[in-house]
Structure formats: C-alpha cells, structure tokens
mmCIF file of C-alpha atoms in Angstrom:
data_model
loop_
_atom_site.group_PDB
_atom_site.id
_atom_site.type_symbol
_atom_site.label_atom_id
_atom_site.label_comp_id
_atom_site.label_asym_id
_atom_site.label_seq_id
_atom_site.Cartn_x
_atom_site.Cartn_y
_atom_site.Cartn_z
ATOM 1 C CA MET A 282 -190.771 77.743 -93.065
ATOM 2 C CA SER A 283 -190.545 80.516 -95.431
ATOM 3 C CA TRP A 284 -188.764 83.690 -95.840
ATOM 4 C CA TRP A 285 -191.222 86.683 -94.995
ATOM 5 C CA GLN A 286 -190.617 90.196 -96.603
ATOM 6 C CA PHE A 287 -191.307 93.538 -96.530
ATOM 7 C CA PRO A 288 -190.336 96.489 -99.229
ATOM 8 C CA CYS A 289 -187.865 98.917 -97.511
ATOM 9 C CA ARG A 290 -185.409 100.769 -98.976
ATOM 10 C CA LYS A 291 -180.920 100.463 -97.428
ATOM 11 C CA THR A 292 -181.441 105.122 -98.007
ATOM 12 C CA GLN A 293 -184.600 104.079 -95.196
ATOM 13 C CA LEU A 294 -183.037 101.074 -93.259
ATOM 14 C CA TRP A 295 -179.071 99.716 -93.189
ATOM 15 C CA LEU A 296 -179.506 96.164 -90.885
ATOM 16 C CA ASP A 297 -175.015 96.169 -91.577
ATOM 17 C CA VAL A 298 -174.876 99.612 -90.259
ATOM 18 C CA THR A 299 -177.742 99.985 -87.437
ATOM 19 C CA LEU A 300 -177.517 96.917 -85.886
ATOM 20 C CA SER A 301 -173.187 97.236 -85.201
ATOM 21 C CA CYS A 302 -172.955 101.269 -84.002
ATOM 22 C CA GLY A 303 -173.142 100.275 -80.794
ATOM 23 C CA GLN A 304 -177.013 101.169 -80.140
ATOM 24 C CA SER A 305 -177.781 97.618 -79.703
ATOM 25 C CA PHE A 306 -175.522 94.645 -78.432
ATOM 26 C CA ARG A 307 -176.555 91.140 -79.197
ATOM 27 C CA TRP A 308 -177.524 91.057 -82.531
ATOM 28 C CA ARG A 309 -174.691 88.519 -84.111
ATOM 29 C CA GLN A 310 -174.376 88.756 -87.860
ATOM 30 C CA ASP A 311 -173.542 85.476 -88.969
ATOM 31 C CA ALA A 312 -169.953 85.059 -90.801
ATOM 32 C CA GLY A 313 -171.618 82.036 -93.816
ATOM 33 C CA SER A 314 -174.660 84.528 -94.615
ATOM 34 C CA GLY A 315 -174.367 87.525 -93.521
ATOM 35 C CA GLU A 316 -178.343 87.737 -91.979
ATOM 36 C CA TRP A 317 -178.384 89.188 -88.284
ATOM 37 C CA ARG A 318 -179.325 86.846 -85.911
ATOM 38 C CA SER A 319 -180.789 88.289 -81.915
ATOM 39 C CA CYS A 320 -183.532 87.712 -79.857
ATOM 40 C CA LEU A 321 -185.765 90.110 -78.880
ATOM 41 C CA PRO A 322 -187.455 90.618 -75.360
ATOM 42 C CA GLY A 323 -191.560 89.009 -75.905
ATOM 43 C CA SER A 324 -191.301 85.979 -77.770
ATOM 44 C CA LEU A 325 -189.136 82.383 -77.017
ATOM 45 C CA CYS A 326 -187.083 82.779 -80.270
ATOM 46 C CA VAL A 327 -184.418 83.279 -82.722
ATOM 47 C CA TRP A 328 -185.276 86.023 -84.913
ATOM 48 C CA ARG A 329 -182.992 85.913 -88.222
ATOM 49 C CA LEU A 330 -182.941 89.778 -90.645
ATOM 50 C CA LYS A 331 -181.267 89.599 -93.554
ATOM 51 C CA GLN A 332 -181.265 92.486 -96.413
ATOM 52 C CA THR A 333 -182.135 92.609 -99.643
ATOM 53 C CA VAL A 334 -181.393 96.317 -101.742
ATOM 54 C CA ASP A 335 -185.298 97.358 -101.971
ATOM 55 C CA ALA A 336 -186.424 95.039 -98.322
ATOM 56 C CA VAL A 337 -186.332 93.050 -95.666
ATOM 57 C CA LEU A 338 -187.034 89.352 -95.209
ATOM 58 C CA TYR A 339 -186.910 88.401 -91.565
ATOM 59 C CA LYS A 340 -187.763 84.321 -90.020
ATOM 60 C CA LEU A 341 -188.689 83.803 -86.714
ATOM 61 C CA GLU A 342 -186.754 80.252 -85.288
ATOM 62 C CA SER A 343 -188.698 79.074 -81.978
ATOM 63 C CA PRO A 344 -188.633 75.373 -80.119
ATOM 64 C CA SER A 345 -192.252 74.527 -82.196
ATOM 65 C CA GLU A 346 -192.233 74.834 -85.535
ATOM 66 C CA LYS A 347 -196.601 75.990 -84.903
ATOM 67 C CA GLU A 348 -195.044 78.304 -82.297
ATOM 68 C CA SER A 349 -193.271 79.848 -84.888
ATOM 69 C CA ILE A 350 -195.884 80.029 -87.330
ATOM 70 C CA LEU A 351 -198.195 81.790 -84.909
ATOM 71 C CA LEU A 352 -195.201 84.594 -83.985
ATOM 72 C CA GLU A 353 -195.534 85.195 -87.485
ATOM 73 C CA GLU A 354 -199.120 87.066 -87.212
ATOM 74 C CA SER A 355 -197.736 89.555 -84.613
ATOM 75 C CA ALA A 356 -193.963 89.274 -86.367
ATOM 76 C CA ARG A 357 -194.023 92.338 -88.616
ATOM 77 C CA GLN A 358 -196.072 94.237 -85.977
ATOM 78 C CA THR A 359 -192.454 93.479 -83.208
ATOM 79 C CA LEU A 360 -190.587 94.520 -86.367
ATOM 80 C CA PHE A 361 -192.666 97.737 -86.783
ATOM 81 C CA ASP A 362 -192.217 99.275 -83.649
ATOM 82 C CA TYR A 363 -188.319 98.086 -82.482
ATOM 83 C CA PHE A 364 -187.726 99.829 -85.503
ATOM 84 C CA ASN A 365 -189.655 102.843 -85.962
ATOM 85 C CA PHE A 366 -190.400 102.285 -89.041
ATOM 86 C CA ASP A 367 -193.397 104.953 -88.514
ATOM 87 C CA VAL A 368 -190.355 107.393 -89.028
ATOM 88 C CA ASP A 369 -189.447 108.549 -92.842
ATOM 89 C CA LEU A 370 -186.146 108.774 -92.475
ATOM 90 C CA GLU A 371 -185.028 110.001 -96.114
ATOM 91 C CA SER A 372 -186.488 113.080 -95.121
ATOM 92 C CA LEU A 373 -185.045 113.614 -92.067
ATOM 93 C CA TYR A 374 -181.793 112.929 -93.592
ATOM 94 C CA THR A 375 -182.738 116.088 -96.366
ATOM 95 C CA GLU A 376 -183.572 118.178 -93.538
ATOM 96 C CA TRP A 377 -180.505 117.217 -91.751
ATOM 97 C CA GLN A 378 -178.293 118.224 -94.970
ATOM 98 C CA ARG A 379 -180.216 121.291 -95.715
ATOM 99 C CA ALA A 380 -179.190 122.700 -92.045
ATOM 100 C CA ASP A 381 -176.251 121.654 -91.739
ATOM 101 C CA ARG A 382 -172.811 120.828 -94.296
ATOM 102 C CA ASN A 383 -171.386 118.799 -92.055
ATOM 103 C CA PHE A 384 -173.623 116.072 -92.042
ATOM 104 C CA ALA A 385 -174.648 115.873 -95.514
ATOM 105 C CA GLU A 386 -170.942 115.660 -96.157
ATOM 106 C CA GLN A 387 -170.808 112.833 -93.265
ATOM 107 C CA SER A 388 -174.014 111.011 -94.603
ATOM 108 C CA ALA A 389 -173.711 110.997 -97.858
ATOM 109 C CA ARG A 390 -171.946 108.045 -97.923
ATOM 110 C CA LEU A 391 -173.283 106.690 -94.805
ATOM 111 C CA LYS A 392 -177.279 106.266 -95.283
ATOM 112 C CA GLY A 393 -180.247 104.139 -93.749
ATOM 113 C CA VAL A 394 -178.636 104.259 -89.723
ATOM 114 C CA ARG A 395 -181.603 104.196 -87.918
ATOM 115 C CA MET A 396 -182.876 103.908 -84.115
ATOM 116 C CA LEU A 397 -183.899 101.488 -83.296
ATOM 117 C CA ARG A 398 -187.387 100.859 -80.405
ATOM 118 C CA GLN A 399 -185.227 98.661 -77.954
ATOM 119 C CA ASP A 400 -186.465 97.086 -74.575
ATOM 120 C CA PRO A 401 -186.126 99.703 -71.826
ATOM 121 C CA THR A 402 -184.070 97.277 -69.126
ATOM 122 C CA GLU A 403 -183.041 95.638 -71.972
ATOM 123 C CA THR A 404 -180.882 99.108 -72.579
ATOM 124 C CA LEU A 405 -180.771 99.721 -69.044
ATOM 125 C CA PHE A 406 -178.352 97.189 -68.729
ATOM 126 C CA SER A 407 -176.820 96.938 -71.357
ATOM 127 C CA PHE A 408 -175.437 100.428 -71.080
ATOM 128 C CA ILE A 409 -174.511 100.646 -67.553
ATOM 129 C CA CYS A 410 -172.240 97.317 -69.082
ATOM 130 C CA SER A 411 -170.971 100.314 -71.776
ATOM 131 C CA SER A 412 -168.966 102.181 -69.110
ATOM 132 C CA ASN A 413 -165.826 102.736 -70.332
ATOM 133 C CA ASN A 414 -166.178 100.299 -72.024
ATOM 134 C CA ASN A 415 -166.055 99.158 -75.865
ATOM 135 C CA ILE A 416 -168.522 97.688 -78.408
ATOM 136 C CA GLU A 417 -166.459 93.715 -78.540
ATOM 137 C CA ARG A 418 -166.391 94.082 -74.601
ATOM 138 C CA ILE A 419 -170.292 95.551 -74.126
ATOM 139 C CA SER A 420 -171.475 92.838 -76.114
ATOM 140 C CA GLY A 421 -169.233 90.175 -74.387
ATOM 141 C CA MET A 422 -170.906 90.536 -71.011
ATOM 142 C CA VAL A 423 -174.279 91.209 -72.307
ATOM 143 C CA GLU A 424 -174.167 88.039 -73.514
ATOM 144 C CA LYS A 425 -172.746 86.294 -70.730
ATOM 145 C CA LEU A 426 -175.853 87.921 -68.848
ATOM 146 C CA CYS A 427 -178.142 85.811 -70.589
ATOM 147 C CA VAL A 428 -176.399 82.984 -70.809
ATOM 148 C CA THR A 429 -175.910 83.309 -66.837
ATOM 149 C CA TYR A 430 -178.884 84.107 -65.905
ATOM 150 C CA GLY A 431 -181.497 83.902 -68.622
ATOM 151 C CA GLU A 432 -183.873 81.169 -70.281
ATOM 152 C CA TYR A 433 -182.850 79.197 -72.391
ATOM 153 C CA ILE A 434 -184.787 79.245 -75.296
ATOM 154 C CA LEU A 435 -182.852 77.074 -77.732
ATOM 155 C CA GLU A 436 -180.076 75.757 -79.748
ATOM 156 C CA PHE A 437 -180.116 76.881 -83.377
ATOM 157 C CA ASP A 438 -176.554 76.572 -86.286
ATOM 158 C CA GLY A 439 -174.636 75.689 -83.808
ATOM 159 C CA ARG A 440 -174.979 78.477 -81.006
ATOM 160 C CA GLN A 441 -177.386 78.860 -77.365
ATOM 161 C CA TYR A 442 -179.764 81.944 -77.734
ATOM 162 C CA TYR A 443 -181.419 83.057 -74.089
ATOM 163 C CA THR A 444 -184.076 85.383 -72.970
ATOM 164 C CA PHE A 445 -182.365 88.927 -71.577
ATOM 165 C CA PRO A 446 -183.058 88.561 -67.622
ATOM 166 C CA VAL A 447 -185.532 89.799 -65.885
ATOM 167 C CA PRO A 448 -184.641 92.846 -62.736
ATOM 168 C CA HIS A 449 -185.515 90.263 -59.698
ATOM 169 C CA VAL A 450 -183.134 87.448 -60.921
ATOM 170 C CA LEU A 451 -180.389 90.339 -61.507
ATOM 171 C CA ALA A 452 -181.550 91.149 -57.754
ATOM 172 C CA ALA A 453 -180.336 88.469 -55.990
ATOM 173 C CA GLU A 454 -178.045 87.268 -52.991
ATOM 174 C CA GLY A 455 -174.641 85.957 -54.789
ATOM 175 C CA VAL A 456 -175.075 87.752 -57.758
ATOM 176 C CA GLU A 457 -172.137 90.453 -58.352
ATOM 177 C CA ASP A 458 -169.900 88.321 -56.560
ATOM 178 C CA LYS A 459 -170.771 85.939 -59.529
ATOM 179 C CA LEU A 460 -170.130 88.976 -62.188
ATOM 180 C CA ARG A 461 -166.754 89.838 -60.933
ATOM 181 C CA LYS A 462 -165.830 86.800 -61.602
ATOM 182 C CA LEU A 463 -167.124 87.052 -65.316
ATOM 183 C CA GLY A 464 -164.978 90.371 -65.834
ATOM 184 C CA PHE A 465 -167.879 92.847 -64.857
ATOM 185 C CA GLY A 466 -165.264 94.558 -62.909
ATOM 186 C CA TYR A 467 -166.605 97.564 -60.900
ATOM 187 C CA ARG A 468 -169.915 97.568 -63.123
ATOM 188 C CA ALA A 469 -170.945 94.173 -60.692
ATOM 189 C CA LYS A 470 -171.982 96.619 -58.521
ATOM 190 C CA TYR A 471 -173.664 99.086 -60.122
ATOM 191 C CA ILE A 472 -175.583 95.790 -62.011
ATOM 192 C CA HIS A 473 -176.382 94.138 -58.909
ATOM 193 C CA GLN A 474 -177.814 97.581 -57.124
ATOM 194 C CA THR A 475 -179.389 98.731 -59.364
ATOM 195 C CA ALA A 476 -182.000 95.207 -59.790
ATOM 196 C CA LYS A 477 -182.686 95.696 -55.997
ATOM 197 C CA VAL A 478 -183.802 99.664 -57.278
ATOM 198 C CA LEU A 479 -186.298 98.331 -60.032
ATOM 199 C CA ALA A 480 -187.031 94.832 -58.188
ATOM 200 C CA SER A 481 -188.681 97.399 -55.234
ATOM 201 C CA LYS A 482 -190.796 99.593 -58.026
ATOM 202 C CA PRO A 483 -193.673 99.147 -59.233
ATOM 203 C CA ASP A 484 -193.948 96.837 -61.759
ATOM 204 C CA GLY A 485 -193.811 98.441 -65.675
ATOM 205 C CA TRP A 486 -191.609 101.690 -63.401
ATOM 206 C CA LEU A 487 -189.754 101.672 -66.080
ATOM 207 C CA ASP A 488 -191.805 101.209 -69.103
ATOM 208 C CA GLU A 489 -193.899 104.239 -68.066
ATOM 209 C CA LEU A 490 -191.196 106.774 -67.843
ATOM 210 C CA ARG A 491 -191.929 106.250 -72.312
ATOM 211 C CA LYS A 492 -194.669 108.781 -71.073
ATOM 212 C CA ALA A 493 -192.879 110.931 -69.207
ATOM 213 C CA PRO A 494 -191.505 114.230 -70.575
ATOM 214 C CA TYR A 495 -187.675 114.226 -71.386
ATOM 215 C CA ARG A 496 -185.656 116.037 -68.119
ATOM 216 C CA GLU A 497 -187.611 113.627 -66.112
ATOM 217 C CA ALA A 498 -187.645 110.879 -67.607
ATOM 218 C CA HIS A 499 -183.240 111.581 -67.566
ATOM 219 C CA ALA A 500 -184.379 112.591 -63.751
ATOM 220 C CA GLU A 501 -185.149 109.609 -62.597
ATOM 221 C CA LEU A 502 -182.576 107.057 -64.423
ATOM 222 C CA LEU A 503 -179.857 108.919 -62.516
ATOM 223 C CA THR A 504 -181.523 108.268 -59.721
ATOM 224 C CA LEU A 505 -179.842 104.917 -60.699
ATOM 225 C CA PRO A 506 -176.817 103.051 -59.479
ATOM 226 C CA GLY A 507 -173.728 103.227 -62.428
ATOM 227 C CA VAL A 508 -176.517 105.480 -64.506
ATOM 228 C CA GLY A 509 -174.357 108.994 -64.925
ATOM 229 C CA ALA A 510 -176.176 111.199 -67.567
ATOM 230 C CA LYS A 511 -174.509 110.436 -70.811
ATOM 231 C CA VAL A 512 -175.622 106.999 -69.842
ATOM 232 C CA ALA A 513 -179.225 107.975 -69.720
ATOM 233 C CA ASP A 514 -179.170 109.917 -72.359
ATOM 234 C CA CYS A 515 -178.118 106.583 -73.982
ATOM 235 C CA ILE A 516 -181.843 105.173 -72.627
ATOM 236 C CA CYS A 517 -183.943 107.251 -73.349
ATOM 237 C CA LEU A 518 -183.286 107.994 -77.246
ATOM 238 C CA MET A 519 -183.065 103.980 -77.446
ATOM 239 C CA SER A 520 -186.030 102.032 -75.403
ATOM 240 C CA LEU A 521 -187.690 105.749 -74.001
ATOM 241 C CA ASP A 522 -189.086 107.707 -77.283
ATOM 242 C CA LYS A 523 -187.033 110.906 -76.625
ATOM 243 C CA MET A 524 -185.711 111.346 -79.630
ATOM 244 C CA ASP A 525 -184.044 114.163 -78.946
ATOM 245 C CA ALA A 526 -181.827 112.773 -76.262
ATOM 246 C CA ILE A 527 -177.736 113.244 -77.266
ATOM 247 C CA PRO A 528 -176.088 111.157 -75.533
ATOM 248 C CA VAL A 529 -172.463 112.202 -75.315
ATOM 249 C CA ASP A 530 -168.665 110.958 -74.503
ATOM 250 C CA THR A 531 -165.529 112.170 -75.135
ATOM 251 C CA HIS A 532 -166.549 110.888 -78.471
ATOM 252 C CA MET A 533 -168.981 112.899 -79.333
ATOM 253 C CA TRP A 534 -167.480 115.574 -76.991
ATOM 254 C CA GLN A 535 -164.372 115.428 -79.832
ATOM 255 C CA ILE A 536 -167.228 115.419 -83.005
ATOM 256 C CA ALA A 537 -168.527 119.068 -81.502
ATOM 257 C CA ALA A 538 -164.653 121.037 -81.285
ATOM 258 C CA ARG A 539 -163.585 119.606 -84.458
ATOM 259 C CA ASP A 540 -166.782 119.457 -86.498
ATOM 260 C CA TYR A 541 -168.579 122.289 -85.447
ATOM 261 C CA LYS A 542 -166.025 124.140 -83.130
ATOM 262 C CA LEU A 543 -168.079 124.662 -79.993
ATOM 263 C CA LYS A 544 -165.235 126.895 -78.135
ATOM 264 C CA VAL A 545 -165.270 124.653 -74.507
ATOM 265 C CA THR A 546 -163.111 126.509 -71.394
ATOM 266 C CA ASN A 547 -162.818 122.975 -69.638
ATOM 267 C CA LYS A 548 -161.146 120.199 -70.417
ATOM 268 C CA SER A 549 -163.195 117.662 -68.842
ATOM 269 C CA LEU A 550 -166.929 117.050 -69.770
ATOM 270 C CA THR A 551 -168.329 118.527 -67.326
ATOM 271 C CA THR A 552 -172.254 118.705 -66.037
ATOM 272 C CA LYS A 553 -172.161 121.831 -68.013
ATOM 273 C CA VAL A 554 -170.440 120.955 -71.054
ATOM 274 C CA TYR A 555 -172.286 118.130 -71.256
ATOM 275 C CA ASN A 556 -175.612 120.272 -71.676
ATOM 276 C CA GLU A 557 -174.120 122.592 -73.556
ATOM 277 C CA ILE A 558 -173.298 120.438 -76.641
ATOM 278 C CA GLY A 559 -176.304 118.087 -76.017
ATOM 279 C CA ASP A 560 -178.133 122.347 -76.283
ATOM 280 C CA HIS A 561 -176.202 122.454 -79.931
ATOM 281 C CA PHE A 562 -177.811 120.061 -81.122
ATOM 282 C CA ARG A 563 -180.975 119.958 -79.978
ATOM 283 C CA LYS A 564 -181.070 123.595 -81.871
ATOM 284 C CA LEU A 565 -179.179 122.893 -84.765
ATOM 285 C CA PHE A 566 -181.424 119.497 -85.847
ATOM 286 C CA GLY A 567 -184.151 119.557 -84.143
ATOM 287 C CA GLN A 568 -187.402 117.305 -82.964
ATOM 288 C CA TYR A 569 -185.123 114.433 -84.185
ATOM 289 C CA ALA A 570 -182.566 115.471 -82.783
ATOM 290 C CA GLY A 571 -180.718 112.192 -81.058
ATOM 291 C CA TRP A 572 -181.082 110.351 -84.787
ATOM 292 C CA ALA A 573 -178.743 113.110 -86.405
ATOM 293 C CA HIS A 574 -176.034 112.368 -83.687
ATOM 294 C CA SER A 575 -176.793 108.941 -83.983
ATOM 295 C CA VAL A 576 -175.493 109.377 -88.015
ATOM 296 C CA LEU A 577 -172.645 111.086 -86.661
ATOM 297 C CA PHE A 578 -171.482 109.628 -84.125
ATOM 298 C CA SER A 579 -170.881 106.125 -86.256
ATOM 299 C CA ALA A 580 -170.182 108.511 -88.933
ATOM 300 C CA ASP A 581 -166.656 108.828 -86.993
ATOM 301 C CA PHE A 582 -165.877 105.010 -86.611
ATOM 302 C CA LYS A 583 -163.538 104.124 -88.797
ATOM 303 C CA LYS A 584 -164.848 100.841 -89.909
ATOM 304 C CA PHE A 585 -167.779 102.820 -91.566
ATOM 305 C CA GLN A 586 -165.339 105.231 -92.548
ATOM 306 C CA SER A 587 -164.611 103.177 -96.362
ATOM 307 C CA ILE A 588 -167.837 103.231 -97.121
ATOM 308 C CA GLN A 589 -169.228 104.145 -99.635
ATOM 309 C CA VAL A 590 -173.297 104.023 -100.297
ATOM 310 C CA GLU A 591 -174.819 104.534 -103.753
ATOM 311 C CA ARG A 592 -178.887 105.576 -103.824
ATOM 312 C CA ASN A 593 -179.391 103.172 -106.244
ATOM 313 C CA LYS A 594 -176.847 100.279 -106.234
ATOM 314 C CA ILE A 595 -176.150 98.447 -103.572
ATOM 315 C CA GLU A 596 -173.858 95.006 -103.879
ATOM 316 C CA SER A 597 -176.320 92.570 -101.920
ATOM 317 C CA ASN A 598 -176.129 88.673 -101.351
ATOM 318 C CA VAL A 599 -179.597 88.199 -100.874
ATOM 319 C CA HIS A 600 -182.405 88.567 -103.794
ATOM 320 C CA VAL A 601 -185.807 89.200 -103.324
ATOM 321 C CA GLU A 602 -186.674 86.923 -106.073
ATOM 322 C CA ASP A 603 -185.234 84.302 -104.071
ATOM 323 C CA SER A 604 -188.040 84.654 -101.477
ATOM 324 C CA PRO A 605 -190.903 82.919 -101.630
ATOM 325 C CA VAL A 606 -193.096 85.524 -100.368
ATOM 326 C CA HIS A 607 -194.066 87.321 -103.488
ATOM 327 C CA GLN A 608 -194.652 91.256 -103.861
ATOM 328 C CA GLU A 609 -199.042 91.576 -103.470
ATOM 329 C CA GLU A 610 -198.238 88.781 -100.589
ATOM 330 C CA VAL A 611 -195.992 91.045 -98.695
ATOM 331 C CA GLU A 612 -198.634 93.851 -99.282
ATOM 332 C CA ALA A 613 -201.397 92.729 -98.136
ATOM 333 C CA ASN A 614 -200.284 91.999 -94.855
ATOM 334 C CA LEU A 615 -198.762 94.221 -93.335
ATOM 335 C CA VAL A 616 -199.517 95.005 -90.354
ATOM 336 C CA THR A 617 -200.786 98.138 -89.794
ATOM 337 C CA SER A 618 -198.036 99.981 -86.639
ATOM 338 C CA LYS A 619 -200.529 100.440 -83.463
ATOM 339 C CA SER A 620 -198.093 102.026 -81.535
ATOM 340 C CA ALA A 621 -197.318 105.228 -84.395
ATOM 341 C CA ALA A 622 -197.846 108.316 -83.643
ATOM 342 C CA ALA A 623 -200.297 109.556 -86.045
ATOM 343 C CA LYS A 624 -197.926 113.262 -86.428
ATOM 344 C CA ARG A 625 -195.521 110.785 -87.903
ATOM 345 C CA LYS A 626 -195.558 109.219 -91.638
ATOM 346 C CA ARG A 627 -194.706 106.120 -92.671
ATOM 347 C CA ILE A 628 -192.283 104.626 -94.611
ATOM 348 C CA ILE A 629 -193.487 101.163 -95.156
#
C-alpha cells in the first residue's frame, strides 16, 4: 500500500512536537524511519505518519490488505478530526503574538503545536495515570493497559499493537489488584473505580459531554474517582472540545508567576489560585486559550528549548517527491470534514 498525503505546513502542525508534548501517550516514533506510529479508536489498524516541509504522509497497516484499502476512504476524515484541522493555527498564533509579548518570544521557536481531538475514554484513563507522573512513565502505563486489557490488532515491525480497553473490561473484578502488580500504585484503584462508574452510566455518557458547556462538563468529570481539576481540564481540552480549558499544574503555576508576574500569595495550588490562573489566560488569549496554554507549556520543556524554527527552512528526512501520490491527486481526494464547526476557518 502506498503512502497517502495531504498538504500541511509545519506551522500548522508539527508532528514531532504535537505528538510528544504530553497530550497523547500512545504515539511512538520509530528511530530508523522517524515516522510516528499508533492506534486510533474506531479502526483495527496501525497508523503510520511522517512529515515533509509542506505535507503529512500517512499509511495504514491492518490484518488484511483489503481492509487497509477500504479504511483509506475514511482515513483522511479521521485525521482531519483527530488533528482539529478545521482550526487555522497560524492565524491563532498571530493573534496571540499580538496580545502577549511573552507568547511571541516563546512561540517564535515552537511553531505548529496543535491540540488533538482524542477519544474521551482513552483520554480519561490516560490522564488518571498522569497524576504525579512524567510522560515516559505515563506512556508505559497506558501501554500496559492496552497490552493487558485491550484487543490484539497485529504485529508490525517487531511490535505488537492493541486497542485501548473499554470501560466494562477495566471494571471487572481483579483489575485493581492486577494493575497494582503492574506498577500503577494508587492509580489502580482510581482506574478500576472510574471504570465501574462509566460502566454504570448510559452508553455514550462521556462522549455526550462534548455538547455540554465547559463548566458543566468539568463538574461532571470531577465526580469520577481520581479526577481532579487539572485532569478534568486536560480531558475537556484534549477530547471534549472545550478550547478554553486551562489545565494548571505546578509547572504552569510557575510559568504564570515567572513570566506573567501573577502575584499568588498561597503556597499551594488551591482552587482559588487554580481558577485565577485559568481566568488570567482565558482573558488574555480568548476562545482558544487552552491551545495557547499548550504552546507555553511545551515551550518550557527542556527537550524543546533548543529547537529553532524558520518558516520556510525546516529540515526534513522525507521529501514530497518520494511519495507516489501526486499533489493533484491529493487535492482531488481531500475529504471535507463534516464535524468542522462552521465558524472556524479551514486550513487544509
């Protein structure tokens, strides 16, 4: 099966940053090819992505070649939805740079940090794992969840791939004890208890929160075991379409105090302090404040601080001409995103 592609500048999406900045924990970058690989809900296949200066290339690996070809018909739609391609990120960067000098300085070297639109169930359990944790360990825990309780898909390039487990499987007896033995610690209890709550809810309850106002959705999430304000905001921002949700942890608290001179008298991140920081960034950056927050959060990572980006000169190991799909074929096959909000500007 050939690589397919769609036009996309790195200033609209930079895969290497977006897929490794702590939004999603299932993507792995192959050291040899540089391509990114993962599984997405709704398809029993492995997604392979790589990027050029002005395009994203993708390929599907599935148990049968015939199924891969059939999946191609809906693959673009899936990627458009997953990467929120109905949002013009370049325009947002311009707005934020005009509104805030610090953002202008930080974003100058870190273009293309785009928010993902992930599956709410996967996002919920992934961020329960994030409590007092780092990206590497969270990724390891999420992988263990999939290997232990997910459905086997296939083996590709020496690695086995699984679906993310469904709540009723995680709600079964013995799950908590098993997860503790696997190194989840106290998070095992929260995963098991939350799974039982979800299993008792009407089908689609979590997904329906996409339609609820931000404050309502946030409050509903706080009723789940192991979900505090920050985790609830991560779920809201990264899977429930709440673009102004601001996840605040001690790292973001430090950024607020250091770069924005927010005078916080409390010595701990209380509810009052949490809301003050979120409200400050919402007032500063507007409707997509959560996206701007993610850029600032990522820019403060040590692994990204040495990155220097020039708009039209970004090194790449892959070239568009290497793809068997010609540009006119790509344009002819682009699928209009039915889920796009009418008020947002399409960028692809």
